Amino acid sequence: MSQTGYKSIVILTGAGISAESGLNTFRDAGGIWTKVNLEDVATPEGFARNPVMVQEFYSARRKNLANVEPNAAHEALARLEKEFAGEVLIVTQNVDNLHERGGSENVLHMHGELLKVRCDNCGQVHHWPDELFCETPCPSCKTPNYLRPHVVWFGEMPFEMMRIDQALEDCDLFLSIGTSGNVYPAAGYVATVRQLGRAHTVELNLEPSEGATMFAEVIHGPATKIVPAYIDRLLNKSV
Ligand code: BV8
């Protein structure tokens, strides 16, 4: 029996948990989608129209990732995973690797990962921390012009949906951290958990998200402040 009474925690994270590490969010002032048109860089159609621009968009974000560090919120979730007697699964919409670099191990990237590329010819996924050019041949099948970012674009199916649905069904605590609740199916997870009627639901975000009213508990403020404080309360079983 875990020390908090909970047995299984699912934590949905979004760009807001990485904001204080210096990675731009998408929909805040100055966010990524205020600078580039998501239809041009985060859809298969955009990639087909202008693959060079899309490869450059992701190469720039890959390069920037090397200059930032995980923050206290990432580290607090890693501490929870280590000290909590039950299950902890992070389902992240983020394609950065800051959860892993902050010490978390059980991380599911439902929208893929910036540091991976996939070959559309042979299907092989490769670790890729550098720039990617269209003509770069796949290291496995040696074919040029088939490598793409291993991320989920709009209109593409997120990864590991069955595993996520099972985790939502099994959890008795659902936390949502740093997400605006605009992108589906992730934005619908709190409704799914509430319909199941078992789990306590908590939103930890800078400001109320689109789905804030769906949560049993909401805590607003910067992630590096509210997440460590919440995890301390959770582990000292006063929640
Ligand atoms: C799909 C990838 C078929 C790579 C991204 C209903 C059901 C299913 C689909 C849809 C549906 N309705 C519409 C759709 C289609 C679409 C969609 O949701 N469109 C939206 C715009 C309406 N969804 C899809 O296409 C998805 N696939 O539907 O497949 C299907 C059908 C049925 C069932 C299942 C599947 C694929 C979506 C994935 C797209 N890929 N990125 C990349 O990163 O480039 S989306 C992009 O948005 C990122 O992944 C990002 O993570 C994600 C969500 O954004 P957030 O993380 O929430 O970021 P945002 O900036 O919006 O918010 C930041 C928040 O942080 C704010 O609230 C802010 O207040 C807070 N914050 C800021 N600073 C701090 C902070 N909080 C705390 N501390 C701080 N310091």
PDB file of C-alpha atoms and ligand atoms in Angstrom:
ATOM      1  CA  MET A   1       0.000   0.000   0.000  1.00  0.00           C
ATOM      2  CA  SER A   2       1.511   3.348  -0.996  1.00  0.00           C
ATOM      3  CA  GLN A   3       2.178   5.945   1.625  1.00  0.00           C
ATOM      4  CA  THR A   4      -0.444   8.306   0.197  1.00  0.00           C
ATOM      5  CA  GLY A   5      -3.344   5.876  -0.179  1.00  0.00           C
ATOM      6  CA  TYR A   6      -3.022   6.151  -3.972  1.00  0.00           C
ATOM      7  CA  LYS A   7      -1.824   3.140  -5.940  1.00  0.00           C
ATOM      8  CA  SER A   8      -1.450   4.401  -9.503  1.00  0.00           C
ATOM      9  CA  ILE A   9      -0.727   7.931 -10.716  1.00  0.00           C
ATOM     10  CA  VAL A  10      -0.963   9.130 -14.337  1.00  0.00           C
ATOM     11  CA  ILE A  11       0.647  12.511 -15.028  1.00  0.00           C
ATOM     12  CA  LEU A  12      -0.178  14.282 -18.312  1.00  0.00           C
ATOM     13  CA  THR A  13       2.361  16.989 -19.116  1.00  0.00           C
ATOM     14  CA  GLY A  14       2.530  19.697 -21.775  1.00  0.00           C
ATOM     15  CA  ALA A  15       4.847  22.450 -22.907  1.00  0.00           C
ATOM     16  CA  GLY A  16       4.251  24.498 -19.744  1.00  0.00           C
ATOM     17  CA  ILE A  17       6.362  22.134 -17.622  1.00  0.00           C
ATOM     18  CA  SER A  18       9.376  22.923 -19.829  1.00  0.00           C
ATOM     19  CA  ALA A  19       8.697  26.680 -20.105  1.00  0.00           C
ATOM     20  CA  GLU A  20      10.946  27.633 -17.171  1.00  0.00           C
ATOM     21  CA  SER A  21      13.732  25.577 -18.707  1.00  0.00           C
ATOM     22  CA  GLY A  22      13.625  28.040 -21.588  1.00  0.00           C
ATOM     23  CA  LEU A  23      11.656  26.007 -24.163  1.00  0.00           C
ATOM     24  CA  ASN A  24       8.845  27.972 -25.791  1.00  0.00           C
ATOM     25  CA  THR A  25       5.286  26.824 -25.270  1.00  0.00           C
ATOM     26  CA  PHE A  26       2.908  26.767 -28.244  1.00  0.00           C
ATOM     27  CA  ARG A  27      -0.052  28.998 -27.474  1.00  0.00           C
ATOM     28  CA  ASP A  28       1.199  31.516 -24.927  1.00  0.00           C
ATOM     29  CA  ALA A  29       2.313  34.983 -25.986  1.00  0.00           C
ATOM     30  CA  GLY A  30       5.451  34.441 -28.079  1.00  0.00           C
ATOM     31  CA  GLY A  31       4.618  30.745 -28.371  1.00  0.00           C
ATOM     32  CA  ILE A  32       5.732  28.575 -31.294  1.00  0.00           C
ATOM     33  CA  TRP A  33       2.362  28.669 -33.046  1.00  0.00           C
ATOM     34  CA  THR A  34       2.413  32.471 -32.890  1.00  0.00           C
ATOM     35  CA  LYS A  35       5.643  32.436 -34.949  1.00  0.00           C
ATOM     36  CA  VAL A  36       5.040  29.630 -37.430  1.00  0.00           C
ATOM     37  CA  ASN A  37       1.816  28.328 -38.895  1.00  0.00           C
ATOM     38  CA  LEU A  38       1.197  24.847 -37.469  1.00  0.00           C
ATOM     39  CA  GLU A  39      -0.349  23.758 -40.766  1.00  0.00           C
ATOM     40  CA  ASP A  40       3.027  24.452 -42.427  1.00  0.00           C
ATOM     41  CA  VAL A  41       5.317  22.654 -39.972  1.00  0.00           C
ATOM     42  CA  ALA A  42       3.259  20.177 -37.899  1.00  0.00           C
ATOM     43  CA  THR A  43       1.106  18.399 -40.495  1.00  0.00           C
ATOM     44  CA  PRO A  44       1.948  15.722 -43.094  1.00  0.00           C
ATOM     45  CA  GLU A  45       0.580  18.077 -45.758  1.00  0.00           C
ATOM     46  CA  GLY A  46       2.980  20.824 -44.657  1.00  0.00           C
ATOM     47  CA  PHE A  47       5.881  18.375 -44.801  1.00  0.00           C
ATOM     48  CA  ALA A  48       4.871  17.223 -48.292  1.00  0.00           C
ATOM     49  CA  ARG A  49       4.592  20.871 -49.453  1.00  0.00           C
ATOM     50  CA  ASN A  50       7.923  22.066 -48.066  1.00  0.00           C
ATOM     51  CA  PRO A  51      10.058  19.310 -46.497  1.00  0.00           C
ATOM     52  CA  VAL A  52      13.168  21.508 -46.289  1.00  0.00           C
ATOM     53  CA  MET A  53      11.371  24.102 -44.130  1.00  0.00           C
ATOM     54  CA  VAL A  54       9.933  21.423 -41.838  1.00  0.00           C
ATOM     55  CA  GLN A  55      13.313  19.695 -41.429  1.00  0.00           C
ATOM     56  CA  GLU A  56      14.852  23.105 -40.580  1.00  0.00           C
ATOM     57  CA  PHE A  57      12.060  23.818 -38.044  1.00  0.00           C
ATOM     58  CA  TYR A  58      12.788  20.577 -36.186  1.00  0.00           C
ATOM     59  CA  SER A  59      16.582  20.813 -36.589  1.00  0.00           C
ATOM     60  CA  ALA A  60      16.497  24.235 -34.905  1.00  0.00           C
ATOM     61  CA  ARG A  61      14.428  22.853 -31.978  1.00  0.00           C
ATOM     62  CA  ARG A  62      16.746  19.833 -31.695  1.00  0.00           C
ATOM     63  CA  LYS A  63      19.770  22.162 -31.524  1.00  0.00           C
ATOM     64  CA  ASN A  64      18.068  24.388 -28.910  1.00  0.00           C
ATOM     65  CA  LEU A  65      17.312  21.373 -26.723  1.00  0.00           C
ATOM     66  CA  ALA A  66      21.047  20.912 -26.139  1.00  0.00           C
ATOM     67  CA  ASN A  67      21.186  24.384 -24.517  1.00  0.00           C
ATOM     68  CA  VAL A  68      18.478  23.866 -21.876  1.00  0.00           C
ATOM     69  CA  GLU A  69      18.259  21.884 -18.650  1.00  0.00           C
ATOM     70  CA  PRO A  70      15.410  20.141 -16.813  1.00  0.00           C
ATOM     71  CA  ASN A  71      13.851  22.274 -14.060  1.00  0.00           C
ATOM     72  CA  ALA A  72      12.604  21.668 -10.506  1.00  0.00           C
ATOM     73  CA  ALA A  73       9.225  20.469 -11.798  1.00  0.00           C
ATOM     74  CA  HIS A  74      10.798  17.704 -13.919  1.00  0.00           C
ATOM     75  CA  GLU A  75      12.989  16.759 -10.953  1.00  0.00           C
ATOM     76  CA  ALA A  76      10.025  16.657  -8.548  1.00  0.00           C
ATOM     77  CA  LEU A  77       8.224  14.151 -10.807  1.00  0.00           C
ATOM     78  CA  ALA A  78      11.371  12.000 -10.901  1.00  0.00           C
ATOM     79  CA  ARG A  79      11.482  12.081  -7.082  1.00  0.00           C
ATOM     80  CA  LEU A  80       7.825  11.002  -6.973  1.00  0.00           C
ATOM     81  CA  GLU A  81       8.607   8.048  -9.237  1.00  0.00           C
ATOM     82  CA  LYS A  82      11.493   7.008  -6.950  1.00  0.00           C
ATOM     83  CA  GLU A  83       9.789   7.505  -3.579  1.00  0.00           C
ATOM     84  CA  PHE A  84       6.177   6.582  -4.346  1.00  0.00           C
ATOM     85  CA  ALA A  85       5.362   2.945  -3.541  1.00  0.00           C
ATOM     86  CA  GLY A  86       2.788   2.637  -6.354  1.00  0.00           C
ATOM     87  CA  GLU A  87       2.856   3.131 -10.148  1.00  0.00           C
ATOM     88  CA  VAL A  88       3.770   6.488 -11.743  1.00  0.00           C
ATOM     89  CA  LEU A  89       3.403   6.999 -15.517  1.00  0.00           C
ATOM     90  CA  ILE A  90       4.182  10.313 -17.220  1.00  0.00           C
ATOM     91  CA  VAL A  91       2.200  10.688 -20.454  1.00  0.00           C
ATOM     92  CA  THR A  92       3.840  13.683 -22.094  1.00  0.00           C
ATOM     93  CA  GLN A  93       2.715  15.692 -25.105  1.00  0.00           C
ATOM     94  CA  ASN A  94       6.218  17.137 -25.164  1.00  0.00           C
ATOM     95  CA  VAL A  95       8.825  15.996 -27.638  1.00  0.00           C
ATOM     96  CA  ASP A  96      11.724  17.271 -25.497  1.00  0.00           C
ATOM     97  CA  ASN A  97      13.786  14.900 -23.330  1.00  0.00           C
ATOM     98  CA  LEU A  98      13.683  16.959 -20.121  1.00  0.00           C
ATOM     99  CA  HIS A  99      11.629  14.407 -18.134  1.00  0.00           C
ATOM    100  CA  GLU A 100      14.302  11.778 -18.799  1.00  0.00           C
ATOM    101  CA  ARG A 101      17.168  14.193 -18.126  1.00  0.00           C
ATOM    102  CA  GLY A 102      15.369  15.209 -14.901  1.00  0.00           C
ATOM    103  CA  GLY A 103      15.504  11.564 -13.771  1.00  0.00           C
ATOM    104  CA  SER A 104      12.100  10.125 -14.757  1.00  0.00           C
ATOM    105  CA  GLU A 105      12.176   6.654 -16.333  1.00  0.00           C
ATOM    106  CA  ASN A 106       8.530   5.733 -16.943  1.00  0.00           C
ATOM    107  CA  VAL A 107       7.813   8.331 -19.649  1.00  0.00           C
ATOM    108  CA  LEU A 108       5.456   7.841 -22.616  1.00  0.00           C
ATOM    109  CA  HIS A 109       5.905  10.373 -25.445  1.00  0.00           C
ATOM    110  CA  MET A 110       2.452  10.313 -27.061  1.00  0.00           C
ATOM    111  CA  HIS A 111       3.515  12.967 -29.607  1.00  0.00           C
ATOM    112  CA  GLY A 112       6.909  11.439 -30.311  1.00  0.00           C
ATOM    113  CA  GLU A 113      10.429  12.675 -29.607  1.00  0.00           C
ATOM    114  CA  LEU A 114      12.532  15.507 -31.051  1.00  0.00           C
ATOM    115  CA  LEU A 115      15.761  13.477 -30.792  1.00  0.00           C
ATOM    116  CA  LYS A 116      14.429  10.634 -32.925  1.00  0.00           C
ATOM    117  CA  VAL A 117      13.895  10.375 -36.682  1.00  0.00           C
ATOM    118  CA  ARG A 118      11.975   7.711 -38.589  1.00  0.00           C
ATOM    119  CA  CYS A 119      12.540   6.311 -42.058  1.00  0.00           C
ATOM    120  CA  ASP A 120       9.356   6.300 -44.118  1.00  0.00           C
ATOM    121  CA  ASN A 121      10.927   3.676 -46.358  1.00  0.00           C
ATOM    122  CA  CYS A 122      11.967   0.971 -43.885  1.00  0.00           C
ATOM    123  CA  GLY A 123      10.222   2.228 -40.730  1.00  0.00           C
ATOM    124  CA  GLN A 124      13.414   2.197 -38.627  1.00  0.00           C
ATOM    125  CA  VAL A 125      13.586   4.816 -35.825  1.00  0.00           C
ATOM    126  CA  HIS A 126      17.015   6.324 -35.107  1.00  0.00           C
ATOM    127  CA  HIS A 127      18.372   8.484 -32.245  1.00  0.00           C
ATOM    128  CA  TRP A 128      19.175  11.793 -33.978  1.00  0.00           C
ATOM    129  CA  PRO A 129      20.502  14.731 -31.926  1.00  0.00           C
ATOM    130  CA  ASP A 130      21.738  16.709 -34.940  1.00  0.00           C
ATOM    131  CA  GLU A 131      20.380  18.561 -37.941  1.00  0.00           C
ATOM    132  CA  LEU A 132      18.447  16.459 -40.441  1.00  0.00           C
ATOM    133  CA  PHE A 133      18.517  17.112 -44.183  1.00  0.00           C
ATOM    134  CA  CYS A 134      16.030  15.628 -46.660  1.00  0.00           C
ATOM    135  CA  GLU A 135      18.730  13.948 -48.697  1.00  0.00           C
ATOM    136  CA  THR A 136      20.380  12.256 -45.675  1.00  0.00           C
ATOM    137  CA  PRO A 137      20.226   8.509 -46.335  1.00  0.00           C
ATOM    138  CA  CYS A 138      18.598   6.263 -43.725  1.00  0.00           C
ATOM    139  CA  PRO A 139      21.383   4.547 -41.687  1.00  0.00           C
ATOM    140  CA  SER A 140      19.469   1.248 -42.017  1.00  0.00           C
ATOM    141  CA  CYS A 141      18.161   1.008 -45.584  1.00  0.00           C
ATOM    142  CA  LYS A 142      20.633   3.615 -46.973  1.00  0.00           C
ATOM    143  CA  THR A 143      17.785   5.259 -48.952  1.00  0.00           C
ATOM    144  CA  PRO A 144      17.882   9.102 -49.174  1.00  0.00           C
ATOM    145  CA  ASN A 145      14.824  11.417 -48.890  1.00  0.00           C
ATOM    146  CA  TYR A 146      12.818   9.222 -46.479  1.00  0.00           C
ATOM    147  CA  LEU A 147      13.952  10.362 -43.001  1.00  0.00           C
ATOM    148  CA  ARG A 148      11.416  12.530 -41.053  1.00  0.00           C
ATOM    149  CA  PRO A 149      11.090  13.735 -37.454  1.00  0.00           C
ATOM    150  CA  HIS A 150       9.681  10.940 -35.246  1.00  0.00           C
ATOM    151  CA  VAL A 151       6.926  13.234 -33.954  1.00  0.00           C
ATOM    152  CA  VAL A 152       3.121  13.049 -34.263  1.00  0.00           C
ATOM    153  CA  TRP A 153       1.756  15.772 -36.517  1.00  0.00           C
ATOM    154  CA  PHE A 154      -1.831  17.023 -36.538  1.00  0.00           C
ATOM    155  CA  GLY A 155      -4.003  14.414 -38.214  1.00  0.00           C
ATOM    156  CA  GLU A 156      -1.592  11.597 -37.274  1.00  0.00           C
ATOM    157  CA  MET A 157      -2.395   9.001 -34.612  1.00  0.00           C
ATOM    158  CA  PRO A 158      -0.598   9.585 -31.303  1.00  0.00           C
ATOM    159  CA  PHE A 159       1.617   6.736 -30.081  1.00  0.00           C
ATOM    160  CA  GLU A 160       0.673   4.031 -27.538  1.00  0.00           C
ATOM    161  CA  MET A 161      -3.001   5.019 -27.280  1.00  0.00           C
ATOM    162  CA  MET A 162      -4.030   1.580 -25.915  1.00  0.00           C
ATOM    163  CA  ARG A 163      -1.411   1.764 -23.169  1.00  0.00           C
ATOM    164  CA  ILE A 164      -2.573   5.278 -22.260  1.00  0.00           C
ATOM    165  CA  ASP A 165      -6.241   4.251 -22.146  1.00  0.00           C
ATOM    166  CA  GLN A 166      -5.380   1.310 -19.866  1.00  0.00           C
ATOM    167  CA  ALA A 167      -3.341   3.561 -17.544  1.00  0.00           C
ATOM    168  CA  LEU A 168      -6.225   6.074 -17.354  1.00  0.00           C
ATOM    169  CA  GLU A 169      -8.571   3.224 -16.463  1.00  0.00           C
ATOM    170  CA  ASP A 170      -6.243   1.911 -13.727  1.00  0.00           C
ATOM    171  CA  CYS A 171      -5.237   5.194 -12.093  1.00  0.00           C
ATOM    172  CA  ASP A 172      -6.597   6.630  -8.868  1.00  0.00           C
ATOM    173  CA  LEU A 173      -4.796   9.969  -9.244  1.00  0.00           C
ATOM    174  CA  PHE A 174      -4.636  11.978 -12.509  1.00  0.00           C
ATOM    175  CA  LEU A 175      -2.422  15.057 -12.635  1.00  0.00           C
ATOM    176  CA  SER A 176      -2.348  17.468 -15.600  1.00  0.00           C
ATOM    177  CA  ILE A 177       0.688  19.770 -15.630  1.00  0.00           C
ATOM    178  CA  GLY A 178       1.534  22.624 -18.017  1.00  0.00           C
ATOM    179  CA  THR A 179      -0.984  22.015 -20.769  1.00  0.00           C
ATOM    180  CA  SER A 180      -3.615  24.352 -22.207  1.00  0.00           C
ATOM    181  CA  GLY A 181      -6.040  21.506 -22.900  1.00  0.00           C
ATOM    182  CA  ASN A 182      -6.389  22.419 -26.588  1.00  0.00           C
ATOM    183  CA  VAL A 183      -5.009  19.329 -28.291  1.00  0.00           C
ATOM    184  CA  TYR A 184      -6.926  16.059 -28.517  1.00  0.00           C
ATOM    185  CA  PRO A 185      -7.027  13.245 -27.638  1.00  0.00           C
ATOM    186  CA  ALA A 186      -4.839  14.391 -24.663  1.00  0.00           C
ATOM    187  CA  ALA A 187      -7.240  17.211 -23.772  1.00  0.00           C
ATOM    188  CA  GLY A 188     -10.011  14.647 -23.355  1.00  0.00           C
ATOM    189  CA  TYR A 189      -8.191  12.481 -20.778  1.00  0.00           C
ATOM    190  CA  VAL A 190      -9.559  14.315 -17.737  1.00  0.00           C
ATOM    191  CA  ALA A 191     -13.118  13.698 -18.991  1.00  0.00           C
ATOM    192  CA  THR A 192     -12.301  10.008 -19.512  1.00  0.00           C
ATOM    193  CA  VAL A 193     -10.940   9.708 -15.971  1.00  0.00           C
ATOM    194  CA  ARG A 194     -13.940  11.516 -14.489  1.00  0.00           C
ATOM    195  CA  GLN A 195     -16.370   9.270 -16.369  1.00  0.00           C
ATOM    196  CA  LEU A 196     -14.613   6.257 -14.825  1.00  0.00           C
ATOM    197  CA  GLY A 197     -15.367   7.910 -11.477  1.00  0.00           C
ATOM    198  CA  ARG A 198     -12.424   6.480  -9.481  1.00  0.00           C
ATOM    199  CA  ALA A 199      -9.543   8.933  -9.627  1.00  0.00           C
ATOM    200  CA  HIS A 200      -8.883  12.279  -8.017  1.00  0.00           C
ATOM    201  CA  THR A 201      -8.056  14.848 -10.728  1.00  0.00           C
ATOM    202  CA  VAL A 202      -5.697  17.796 -10.261  1.00  0.00           C
ATOM    203  CA  GLU A 203      -4.663  20.538 -12.711  1.00  0.00           C
ATOM    204  CA  LEU A 204      -1.314  22.215 -12.030  1.00  0.00           C
ATOM    205  CA  ASN A 205      -0.898  25.030 -14.541  1.00  0.00           C
ATOM    206  CA  LEU A 206       0.164  28.675 -14.769  1.00  0.00           C
ATOM    207  CA  GLU A 207      -3.447  29.651 -15.394  1.00  0.00           C
ATOM    208  CA  PRO A 208      -6.797  27.864 -15.880  1.00  0.00           C
ATOM    209  CA  SER A 209      -6.641  25.598 -18.972  1.00  0.00           C
ATOM    210  CA  GLU A 210      -9.519  24.996 -21.413  1.00  0.00           C
ATOM    211  CA  GLY A 211     -10.514  22.032 -19.260  1.00  0.00           C
ATOM    212  CA  ALA A 212      -9.935  23.568 -15.808  1.00  0.00           C
ATOM    213  CA  THR A 213     -13.561  23.161 -14.692  1.00  0.00           C
ATOM    214  CA  MET A 214     -13.287  19.382 -15.256  1.00  0.00           C
ATOM    215  CA  PHE A 215     -10.723  18.978 -12.465  1.00  0.00           C
ATOM    216  CA  ALA A 216     -11.656  18.238  -8.837  1.00  0.00           C
ATOM    217  CA  GLU A 217      -8.681  20.335  -7.724  1.00  0.00           C
ATOM    218  CA  VAL A 218      -6.808  23.148  -9.510  1.00  0.00           C
ATOM    219  CA  ILE A 219      -3.508  24.720  -8.463  1.00  0.00           C
ATOM    220  CA  HIS A 220      -2.264  27.683 -10.489  1.00  0.00           C
ATOM    221  CA  GLY A 221       1.236  29.126 -10.593  1.00  0.00           C
ATOM    222  CA  PRO A 222       4.641  28.458 -12.190  1.00  0.00           C
ATOM    223  CA  ALA A 223       5.449  24.736 -12.431  1.00  0.00           C
ATOM    224  CA  THR A 224       8.824  25.045 -10.703  1.00  0.00           C
ATOM    225  CA  LYS A 225       6.955  26.371  -7.626  1.00  0.00           C
ATOM    226  CA  ILE A 226       3.631  24.473  -7.536  1.00  0.00           C
ATOM    227  CA  VAL A 227       4.823  21.036  -8.702  1.00  0.00           C
ATOM    228  CA  PRO A 228       7.580  20.446  -6.083  1.00  0.00           C
ATOM    229  CA  ALA A 229       5.208  21.759  -3.381  1.00  0.00           C
ATOM    230  CA  TYR A 230       2.428  19.418  -4.518  1.00  0.00           C
ATOM    231  CA  ILE A 231       4.773  16.401  -4.737  1.00  0.00           C
ATOM    232  CA  ASP A 232       6.040  17.172  -1.194  1.00  0.00           C
ATOM    233  CA  ARG A 233       2.453  17.220   0.059  1.00  0.00           C
ATOM    234  CA  LEU A 234       1.659  14.033  -1.856  1.00  0.00           C
ATOM    235  CA  LEU A 235       4.660  12.148  -0.455  1.00  0.00           C
ATOM    236  CA  ASN A 236       4.069  13.435   3.055  1.00  0.00           C
ATOM    237  CA  LYS A 237       0.526  12.108   2.577  1.00  0.00           C
ATOM    238  CA  SER A 238      -1.155  15.367   3.485  1.00  0.00           C
ATOM    239  CA  VAL A 239      -3.199  15.511   0.255  1.00  0.00           C
TER     240      VAL A 239
HETATM  241  C1  BV8 B   1      -5.339  12.731 -33.961  1.00  0.00           C
HETATM  242  C2  BV8 B   1       4.023  17.415 -32.158  1.00  0.00           C
HETATM  243  C3  BV8 B   1      -6.543  10.880 -34.878  1.00  0.00           C
HETATM  244  C4  BV8 B   1       5.382  17.772 -32.406  1.00  0.00           C
HETATM  245  C5  BV8 B   1       1.824  18.239 -31.695  1.00  0.00           C
HETATM  246  C6  BV8 B   1     -10.879  15.126 -31.134  1.00  0.00           C
HETATM  247  C7  BV8 B   1     -10.367  13.833 -30.998  1.00  0.00           C
HETATM  248  C8  BV8 B   1      -9.204  13.473 -31.647  1.00  0.00           C
HETATM  249  C9  BV8 B   1      -8.538  14.398 -32.459  1.00  0.00           C
HETATM  250  C10 BV8 B   1      -9.050  15.679 -32.612  1.00  0.00           C
HETATM  251  C11 BV8 B   1     -10.208  16.043 -31.948  1.00  0.00           C
HETATM  252  N1  BV8 B   1     -10.457  17.346 -32.258  1.00  0.00           N
HETATM  253  C12 BV8 B   1      -9.499  17.811 -33.078  1.00  0.00           C
HETATM  254  C13 BV8 B   1      -8.640  16.826 -33.343  1.00  0.00           C
HETATM  255  C14 BV8 B   1      -7.475  16.950 -34.235  1.00  0.00           C
HETATM  256  C15 BV8 B   1      -6.214  17.449 -33.554  1.00  0.00           C
HETATM  257  C16 BV8 B   1      -6.441  18.532 -32.542  1.00  0.00           C
HETATM  258  O1  BV8 B   1      -6.523  18.262 -31.352  1.00  0.00           O
HETATM  259  N2  BV8 B   1      -6.510  19.764 -32.993  1.00  0.00           N
HETATM  260  C17 BV8 B   1      -6.672  20.864 -32.072  1.00  0.00           C
HETATM  261  C18 BV8 B   1      -5.762  22.001 -32.457  1.00  0.00           C
HETATM  262  C19 BV8 B   1      -8.133  21.243 -32.057  1.00  0.00           C
HETATM  263  N3  BV8 B   1      -5.524  16.351 -32.937  1.00  0.00           N
HETATM  264  C20 BV8 B   1      -4.682  15.598 -33.691  1.00  0.00           C
HETATM  265  O2  BV8 B   1      -4.525  15.770 -34.882  1.00  0.00           O
HETATM  266  C21 BV8 B   1      -3.976  14.475 -32.969  1.00  0.00           C
HETATM  267  N4  BV8 B   1      -4.147  13.236 -33.688  1.00  0.00           N
HETATM  268  O3  BV8 B   1      -6.354  13.308 -33.709  1.00  0.00           O
HETATM  269  O4  BV8 B   1      -5.306  11.463 -34.553  1.00  0.00           O
HETATM  270  C22 BV8 B   1      -7.290  10.407 -33.670  1.00  0.00           C
HETATM  271  C23 BV8 B   1      -8.660  10.368 -33.727  1.00  0.00           C
HETATM  272  C24 BV8 B   1      -9.370   9.936 -32.627  1.00  0.00           C
HETATM  273  C25 BV8 B   1      -8.722   9.525 -31.468  1.00  0.00           C
HETATM  274  C26 BV8 B   1      -7.354   9.560 -31.424  1.00  0.00           C
HETATM  275  C27 BV8 B   1      -6.626  10.008 -32.523  1.00  0.00           C
HETATM  276  C28 BV8 B   1      -2.466  14.703 -32.954  1.00  0.00           C
HETATM  277  C29 BV8 B   1      -2.126  15.905 -32.130  1.00  0.00           C
HETATM  278  C30 BV8 B   1      -0.601  16.011 -31.939  1.00  0.00           C
HETATM  279  C31 BV8 B   1      -0.083  17.149 -32.735  1.00  0.00           C
HETATM  280  N5  BV8 B   1       1.338  17.325 -32.452  1.00  0.00           N
HETATM  281  N6  BV8 B   1       3.137  18.376 -31.556  1.00  0.00           N
HETATM  282  C32 BV8 B   1       5.781  19.123 -32.039  1.00  0.00           C
HETATM  283  O5  BV8 B   1       5.849  19.394 -30.827  1.00  0.00           O
HETATM  284  O6  BV8 B   1       6.099  19.877 -32.967  1.00  0.00           O
HETATM  285  S1  BV8 B   1       0.758  19.242 -30.842  1.00  0.00           S
HETATM  286  C33 BV8 B   1       1.493  20.380 -29.817  1.00  0.00           C
HETATM  287  O7  BV8 B   1       0.437  20.783 -28.911  1.00  0.00           O
HETATM  288  C34 BV8 B   1       2.564  19.866 -28.907  1.00  0.00           C
HETATM  289  O8  BV8 B   1       2.671  18.463 -28.888  1.00  0.00           O
HETATM  290  C35 BV8 B   1       2.059  20.344 -27.547  1.00  0.00           C
HETATM  291  O9  BV8 B   1       2.608  19.650 -26.524  1.00  0.00           O
HETATM  292  C36 BV8 B   1       0.649  20.083 -27.709  1.00  0.00           C
HETATM  293  C37 BV8 B   1      -0.286  20.549 -26.662  1.00  0.00           C
HETATM  294  O10 BV8 B   1       0.044  21.896 -26.341  1.00  0.00           O
HETATM  295  P1  BV8 B   1       0.449  22.221 -24.836  1.00  0.00           P
HETATM  296  O11 BV8 B   1       1.507  21.281 -24.427  1.00  0.00           O
HETATM  297  O12 BV8 B   1      -0.782  22.253 -24.011  1.00  0.00           O
HETATM  298  O13 BV8 B   1       1.105  23.643 -25.000  1.00  0.00           O
HETATM  299  P2  BV8 B   1       0.349  25.051 -25.032  1.00  0.00           P
HETATM  300  O14 BV8 B   1       1.345  26.075 -25.450  1.00  0.00           O
HETATM  301  O15 BV8 B   1      -0.941  24.915 -25.765  1.00  0.00           O
HETATM  302  O16 BV8 B   1      -0.041  25.304 -23.493  1.00  0.00           O
HETATM  303  C38 BV8 B   1       0.991  25.507 -22.536  1.00  0.00           C
HETATM  304  C39 BV8 B   1       0.312  25.636 -21.174  1.00  0.00           C
HETATM  305  O17 BV8 B   1       1.323  25.757 -20.184  1.00  0.00           O
HETATM  306  C40 BV8 B   1      -0.577  26.868 -21.054  1.00  0.00           C
HETATM  307  O18 BV8 B   1      -1.809  26.500 -20.468  1.00  0.00           O
HETATM  308  C41 BV8 B   1       0.207  27.796 -20.105  1.00  0.00           C
HETATM  309  O19 BV8 B   1      -0.657  28.512 -19.253  1.00  0.00           O
HETATM  310  C42 BV8 B   1       1.016  26.804 -19.305  1.00  0.00           C
HETATM  311  N7  BV8 B   1       2.289  27.355 -18.818  1.00  0.00           N
HETATM  312  C43 BV8 B   1       3.110  28.241 -19.444  1.00  0.00           C
HETATM  313  N8  BV8 B   1       4.174  28.503 -18.649  1.00  0.00           N
HETATM  314  C44 BV8 B   1       4.023  27.752 -17.530  1.00  0.00           C
HETATM  315  C45 BV8 B   1       2.825  27.020 -17.633  1.00  0.00           C
HETATM  316  N9  BV8 B   1       2.384  26.199 -16.661  1.00  0.00           N
HETATM  317  C46 BV8 B   1       3.145  26.084 -15.556  1.00  0.00           C
HETATM  318  N10 BV8 B   1       4.321  26.755 -15.385  1.00  0.00           N
HETATM  319  C47 BV8 B   1       4.778  27.582 -16.346  1.00  0.00           C
HETATM  320  N11 BV8 B   1       5.942  28.240 -16.152  1.00  0.00           N
END
